Amino acid sequence: MESYKFLYVFAYFKERERNAFLQFILPAKGKVPKYYRVCEALCAHTTQQLLVARENLNTLNIPNNIFVDAQNNPKIDMRDDVVNALSELFKQLKPFVLGDSEDLNAWPNRFRWITFLEKCGLEQEAKRELKAVYPAVAKSGTTIKSLNDVQAALDIAQKYRDYLIATATRHDLQAISQCLKLISALLEIIKCKTEIDQLNLLSLQKQYADKAEQKKAPTTETDVEIEIPLKDIYQEMHLMATKQNITHYYRAKQLFQQYALDLAPHEMQVVLRYLANWTPKFMRGLQKTKAEVASAVFELYEQAEKSGLLKLEGVLKSGLLFNVITAAVHVGKFDWANQFYKNHCGIYSEENQYKMARLKAAVVAFEKEDYLGVVDEIDKIQFSLDYDIIRAKILLMSAAYELRDSRLLREQRRSLNEFFKHSSKVLAYDGAENLGEILNLMMKKKPKQDIENAIKEKINIHNKEWLLEKLQRQG
C-alpha cells in the first residue's frame, strides 16, 4: 500500500535529512502551517515506527492539539487531517530532493525523481511518474535538442522498457516494440557521434604525421582493449540469442557469476532473468534429460543466491522468489526451498507472509504429488498480486486434473476469468487460461488428436511439457 507516500520517504531519510527537510518547509514568516507541526512530530519517531505507520496510521504519535474543531477543542479523530498533512508534505519533497533546479520538469530531473521514489519503495508512484514523462520523450523530433537530451531520453526509455517487460500479466507488445525502436534510435545517435569523433581523431593523427618537422608523431593505442564487463555480458547474451550458440550461453553465464556483485543489481537481475529463460532451450538442444534441464536452471539460481545477489535491495521480487523455489523443488531440494523462503520472506508484509508461505507449501506439495495438500493449502486463500493469483490457479487447476475433480477445475477456471475479466488476455494470464482449457478437454476424454490440435493452436500454455506428458500417459 502506498497511500501514505510521505512516510515511505521519511522512513528512508537519515536523521539529518529529516531535520534538513523540516527546516526546508519552515516558512520565512507568517503562521506555521499544520503540516510543519506534523512533520516536527514525525521527526521524533524512529525509522521502525515510521515503517509500521505505513500500514497503520494510528500508530503515529501526533499531538492532539495540532488540529482543533470549530469550538477550538483538540480533535479526537485526526486521521483525515493527518492524511491531508502527509499529502501536503509529499508535495514539498521534490524541490527538496532535487535541489534548487531551474526546471523540475526537465527530463533529467524527472528521471532522478523516479529513481529516488524507487529507492524509497514507492514503486507504484515511480511507475505513475514514468508513465507521465515517457510520452514526451517518445515524441522525439525537436524535443531532443542535444546529446544531454539523448542521454536523459535514453535513461527514461530504458526504465520504461523495463517497466513494460516486468508487467507480468499485461504485456503490451506494440508499446514494447515502439520503446525498443526509440532506444535503438537514441543509441544510434550516440554510435554515430562516436564514429564521427573517431574519424576526426584519424584526421588529427594524419595532420600530425604529415608535418615534416615533426620528429615523432604522437600515437594513440588503438589496439588496446577497453575492459567493460557489462559490455562483455550483453555482447555474449546478444550472440547467445542471435546465433543460439551454446558457447556464448556458457560465456554469458560465466561473466554473470563473475560480476554478479560488482555491477548494478537491477542489471544483474535482468541478466539472471534472460539466462534462466534460455537455459532450458540450450540444455534441451544438448539432448539433456528433463532432470538435467531442471538441475541446470536450479544451479543458476543457486549460484545467484550464493553470490549474495538475491540479498541486495530490490533484486528479489515475488515472481523471482517463486521461480527460485519452483526450480529448487523440481530437483527435490525441498529443505533448500524452505530455507530460501525463510531467508527472503521479509520482502512481504506480515499479512502477506502467511499467504505466501501457503503458496510455497502448495508448490512443494504439488512436486511431491500431494494434490489434496495443494488444495488444502491455497484453495481458500485470496492473493493480491496478479502473478501470485495466476500461480495459485495453475497449481489448483493442475491438481484438479490429477484428482479428476471436474468441479474444482471448473471453479478455478471461472475464478481465474473473474479475477482478470478487465485485463488483456495475453502471456501469463493467457497461458493459464489455455492450460485450463486443455485440461478440461483431457478431463472430458476428448480424442487425443483433437487435444493435440488444440495445443498447437495455442501460442502460450503454462506447463506445456507437463501437459504433453500427461496427454501421452492418458493414451
mmCIF file of C-alpha atoms in Angstrom, residues 147-336:
data_model
loop_
_atom_site.group_PDB
_atom_site.id
_atom_site.type_symbol
_atom_site.label_atom_id
_atom_site.label_comp_id
_atom_site.label_asym_id
_atom_site.label_seq_id
_atom_site.Cartn_x
_atom_site.Cartn_y
_atom_site.Cartn_z
ATOM 1 C CA LEU A 147 23.378 14.874 -26.581
ATOM 2 C CA ASN A 148 22.390 15.627 -22.987
ATOM 3 C CA ASP A 149 18.756 15.214 -24.070
ATOM 4 C CA VAL A 150 19.714 11.953 -25.778
ATOM 5 C CA GLN A 151 21.178 10.575 -22.554
ATOM 6 C CA ALA A 152 18.192 11.703 -20.472
ATOM 7 C CA ALA A 153 15.740 10.274 -23.008
ATOM 8 C CA LEU A 154 17.707 7.024 -23.109
ATOM 9 C CA ASP A 155 17.591 6.699 -19.309
ATOM 10 C CA ILE A 156 13.829 7.207 -19.276
ATOM 11 C CA ALA A 157 13.159 4.946 -22.278
ATOM 12 C CA GLN A 158 15.227 2.108 -20.815
ATOM 13 C CA LYS A 159 13.444 2.346 -17.476
ATOM 14 C CA TYR A 160 10.088 2.419 -19.293
ATOM 15 C CA ARG A 161 11.131 -0.674 -21.263
ATOM 16 C CA ASP A 162 11.927 -2.475 -18.008
ATOM 17 C CA TYR A 163 8.544 -1.422 -16.634
ATOM 18 C CA LEU A 164 6.695 -2.742 -19.699
ATOM 19 C CA ILE A 165 8.530 -6.070 -19.682
ATOM 20 C CA ALA A 166 8.123 -6.521 -15.916
ATOM 21 C CA THR A 167 4.332 -6.131 -16.159
ATOM 22 C CA ALA A 168 3.798 -9.878 -15.992
ATOM 23 C CA THR A 169 0.135 -10.188 -16.931
ATOM 24 C CA ARG A 170 -0.428 -7.240 -19.240
ATOM 25 C CA HIS A 171 2.363 -7.095 -21.791
ATOM 26 C CA ASP A 172 1.645 -4.519 -24.483
ATOM 27 C CA LEU A 173 3.712 -5.881 -27.350
ATOM 28 C CA GLN A 174 3.175 -2.817 -29.530
ATOM 29 C CA ALA A 175 4.302 -0.466 -26.747
ATOM 30 C CA ILE A 176 7.383 -2.615 -26.062
ATOM 31 C CA SER A 177 8.260 -2.632 -29.770
ATOM 32 C CA GLN A 178 7.921 1.148 -30.037
ATOM 33 C CA CYS A 179 10.017 1.638 -26.905
ATOM 34 C CA LEU A 180 12.769 -0.628 -28.239
ATOM 35 C CA LYS A 181 12.790 1.311 -31.525
ATOM 36 C CA LEU A 182 13.207 4.564 -29.601
ATOM 37 C CA ILE A 183 16.090 3.093 -27.582
ATOM 38 C CA SER A 184 17.700 1.855 -30.804
ATOM 39 C CA ALA A 185 17.381 5.309 -32.394
ATOM 40 C CA LEU A 186 18.903 7.020 -29.361
ATOM 41 C CA LEU A 187 21.775 4.539 -29.271
ATOM 42 C CA GLU A 188 22.304 5.143 -32.984
ATOM 43 C CA ILE A 189 22.798 8.857 -32.253
ATOM 44 C CA ILE A 190 25.482 8.013 -29.684
ATOM 45 C CA LYS A 191 27.073 5.486 -32.047
ATOM 46 C CA CYS A 192 27.184 7.947 -34.950
ATOM 47 C CA LYS A 193 28.583 10.731 -32.772
ATOM 48 C CA THR A 194 31.273 8.342 -31.501
ATOM 49 C CA GLU A 195 32.199 7.284 -35.037
ATOM 50 C CA ILE A 196 32.369 10.937 -36.135
ATOM 51 C CA ASP A 197 34.719 11.646 -33.229
ATOM 52 C CA GLN A 198 36.851 8.649 -34.261
ATOM 53 C CA LEU A 199 37.062 9.934 -37.849
ATOM 54 C CA ASN A 200 38.065 13.330 -36.509
ATOM 55 C CA LEU A 201 40.759 11.656 -34.413
ATOM 56 C CA LEU A 202 42.133 9.893 -37.518
ATOM 57 C CA SER A 203 42.220 13.230 -39.325
ATOM 58 C CA LEU A 204 44.170 14.806 -36.490
ATOM 59 C CA GLN A 205 46.618 11.906 -36.493
ATOM 60 C CA LYS A 206 47.168 12.360 -40.209
ATOM 61 C CA GLN A 207 47.806 16.079 -39.773
ATOM 62 C CA TYR A 208 50.472 15.380 -37.175
ATOM 63 C CA ALA A 209 52.065 12.672 -39.297
ATOM 64 C CA ASP A 210 52.212 14.909 -42.402
ATOM 65 C CA LYS A 211 54.281 17.576 -40.675
ATOM 66 C CA ALA A 212 57.862 17.076 -41.869
ATOM 67 C CA GLU A 213 59.305 18.950 -38.948
ATOM 68 C CA GLN A 214 57.541 16.666 -36.533
ATOM 69 C CA LYS A 215 60.298 14.354 -35.359
ATOM 70 C CA LYS A 216 57.930 11.916 -33.743
ATOM 71 C CA ALA A 217 54.237 11.901 -34.422
ATOM 72 C CA PRO A 218 52.053 11.251 -31.401
ATOM 73 C CA THR A 219 50.362 7.911 -31.466
ATOM 74 C CA THR A 220 47.219 6.506 -29.920
ATOM 75 C CA GLU A 221 46.943 2.973 -28.623
ATOM 76 C CA THR A 222 44.061 1.960 -30.840
ATOM 77 C CA ASP A 223 44.804 -1.719 -30.311
ATOM 78 C CA VAL A 224 44.223 -1.540 -26.534
ATOM 79 C CA GLU A 225 41.052 -3.333 -25.493
ATOM 80 C CA ILE A 226 38.844 -1.332 -23.155
ATOM 81 C CA GLU A 227 37.502 -3.660 -20.464
ATOM 82 C CA ILE A 228 33.860 -3.041 -19.619
ATOM 83 C CA PRO A 229 32.350 -6.202 -18.064
ATOM 84 C CA LEU A 230 28.759 -5.042 -18.620
ATOM 85 C CA LYS A 231 29.503 -4.649 -22.342
ATOM 86 C CA ASP A 232 31.018 -8.148 -22.438
ATOM 87 C CA ILE A 233 27.985 -9.667 -20.709
ATOM 88 C CA TYR A 234 25.454 -8.056 -23.025
ATOM 89 C CA GLN A 235 27.539 -8.888 -26.094
ATOM 90 C CA GLU A 236 27.612 -12.555 -25.120
ATOM 91 C CA MET A 237 23.885 -12.522 -24.375
ATOM 92 C CA HIS A 238 23.200 -10.887 -27.727
ATOM 93 C CA LEU A 239 25.274 -13.518 -29.528
ATOM 94 C CA MET A 240 23.589 -16.209 -27.423
ATOM 95 C CA ALA A 241 20.168 -15.030 -28.589
ATOM 96 C CA THR A 242 21.003 -14.321 -32.231
ATOM 97 C CA LYS A 243 23.404 -17.159 -33.034
ATOM 98 C CA GLN A 244 21.873 -19.550 -30.469
ATOM 99 C CA ASN A 245 25.323 -20.933 -29.828
ATOM 100 C CA ILE A 246 25.948 -22.819 -26.572
ATOM 101 C CA THR A 247 29.444 -21.294 -26.296
ATOM 102 C CA HIS A 248 28.005 -17.798 -25.893
ATOM 103 C CA TYR A 249 25.493 -19.079 -23.331
ATOM 104 C CA TYR A 250 28.271 -20.555 -21.191
ATOM 105 C CA ARG A 251 30.370 -17.407 -21.560
ATOM 106 C CA ALA A 252 27.459 -15.167 -20.542
ATOM 107 C CA LYS A 253 26.774 -17.421 -17.567
ATOM 108 C CA GLN A 254 30.444 -17.306 -16.538
ATOM 109 C CA LEU A 255 30.532 -13.497 -16.740
ATOM 110 C CA PHE A 256 27.302 -13.255 -14.737
ATOM 111 C CA GLN A 257 28.751 -15.405 -11.979
ATOM 112 C CA GLN A 258 31.990 -13.422 -12.004
ATOM 113 C CA TYR A 259 30.451 -9.955 -11.823
ATOM 114 C CA ALA A 260 27.122 -10.584 -10.061
ATOM 115 C CA LEU A 261 28.027 -8.305 -7.150
ATOM 116 C CA ASP A 262 30.266 -5.845 -8.994
ATOM 117 C CA LEU A 263 27.662 -4.414 -11.380
ATOM 118 C CA ALA A 264 24.323 -2.713 -10.750
ATOM 119 C CA PRO A 265 21.838 -5.100 -9.067
ATOM 120 C CA HIS A 266 18.987 -4.235 -11.436
ATOM 121 C CA GLU A 267 21.199 -5.025 -14.445
ATOM 122 C CA MET A 268 22.221 -8.356 -12.969
ATOM 123 C CA GLN A 269 18.561 -9.099 -12.259
ATOM 124 C CA VAL A 270 17.828 -8.666 -15.986
ATOM 125 C CA VAL A 271 20.787 -10.880 -16.930
ATOM 126 C CA LEU A 272 19.621 -13.562 -14.490
ATOM 127 C CA ARG A 273 16.122 -13.500 -15.951
ATOM 128 C CA TYR A 274 17.365 -13.918 -19.526
ATOM 129 C CA LEU A 275 19.795 -16.688 -18.597
ATOM 130 C CA ALA A 276 17.065 -18.552 -16.702
ATOM 131 C CA ASN A 277 14.739 -18.294 -19.707
ATOM 132 C CA TRP A 278 17.385 -19.536 -22.150
ATOM 133 C CA THR A 279 18.841 -22.333 -20.029
ATOM 134 C CA PRO A 280 16.103 -24.920 -20.810
ATOM 135 C CA LYS A 281 16.401 -24.249 -24.560
ATOM 136 C CA PHE A 282 20.160 -24.809 -24.640
ATOM 137 C CA MET A 283 20.024 -27.821 -22.345
ATOM 138 C CA ARG A 284 17.358 -29.491 -24.478
ATOM 139 C CA GLY A 285 19.485 -28.748 -27.537
ATOM 140 C CA LEU A 286 22.208 -30.828 -25.886
ATOM 141 C CA GLN A 287 19.716 -33.695 -25.518
ATOM 142 C CA LYS A 288 19.667 -33.327 -21.743
ATOM 143 C CA THR A 289 17.022 -35.159 -19.769
ATOM 144 C CA LYS A 290 14.179 -33.362 -18.019
ATOM 145 C CA ALA A 291 16.013 -33.825 -14.709
ATOM 146 C CA GLU A 292 19.235 -32.404 -16.133
ATOM 147 C CA VAL A 293 17.417 -29.380 -17.520
ATOM 148 C CA ALA A 294 15.812 -28.741 -14.124
ATOM 149 C CA SER A 295 19.218 -29.119 -12.455
ATOM 150 C CA ALA A 296 20.812 -26.555 -14.782
ATOM 151 C CA VAL A 297 18.091 -23.994 -14.033
ATOM 152 C CA PHE A 298 18.399 -24.554 -10.294
ATOM 153 C CA GLU A 299 22.188 -24.299 -10.453
ATOM 154 C CA LEU A 300 21.836 -20.819 -11.961
ATOM 155 C CA TYR A 301 19.543 -19.622 -9.174
ATOM 156 C CA GLU A 302 21.641 -21.337 -6.510
ATOM 157 C CA GLN A 303 24.725 -19.502 -7.741
ATOM 158 C CA ALA A 304 22.847 -16.199 -7.622
ATOM 159 C CA GLU A 305 21.886 -16.954 -4.016
ATOM 160 C CA LYS A 306 25.425 -17.966 -3.035
ATOM 161 C CA SER A 307 26.878 -14.807 -4.575
ATOM 162 C CA GLY A 308 24.631 -12.638 -2.421
ATOM 163 C CA LEU A 309 22.911 -11.011 -5.420
ATOM 164 C CA LEU A 310 19.421 -12.003 -4.259
ATOM 165 C CA LYS A 311 20.042 -10.341 -0.890
ATOM 166 C CA LEU A 312 20.594 -6.931 -2.500
ATOM 167 C CA GLU A 313 17.731 -4.490 -2.159
ATOM 168 C CA GLY A 314 15.189 -4.535 -4.960
ATOM 169 C CA VAL A 315 16.512 -7.628 -6.758
ATOM 170 C CA LEU A 316 14.191 -10.282 -5.360
ATOM 171 C CA LYS A 317 10.568 -9.667 -6.307
ATOM 172 C CA SER A 318 7.701 -12.065 -5.614
ATOM 173 C CA GLY A 319 7.811 -13.614 -9.089
ATOM 174 C CA LEU A 320 11.548 -14.284 -8.974
ATOM 175 C CA LEU A 321 11.343 -15.664 -5.434
ATOM 176 C CA PHE A 322 8.818 -18.278 -6.521
ATOM 177 C CA ASN A 323 10.718 -19.054 -9.701
ATOM 178 C CA VAL A 324 13.676 -19.937 -7.472
ATOM 179 C CA ILE A 325 11.513 -22.011 -5.123
ATOM 180 C CA THR A 326 9.913 -23.848 -8.053
ATOM 181 C CA ALA A 327 13.330 -24.577 -9.574
ATOM 182 C CA ALA A 328 14.506 -25.965 -6.219
ATOM 183 C CA VAL A 329 11.558 -28.304 -5.700
ATOM 184 C CA HIS A 330 11.857 -29.565 -9.292
ATOM 185 C CA VAL A 331 15.205 -31.070 -8.308
ATOM 186 C CA GLY A 332 13.992 -32.284 -4.918
ATOM 187 C CA LYS A 333 15.702 -29.558 -2.880
ATOM 188 C CA PHE A 334 12.765 -29.159 -0.515
ATOM 189 C CA ASP A 335 14.759 -28.172 2.563
ATOM 190 C CA TRP A 336 16.731 -25.678 0.473
#
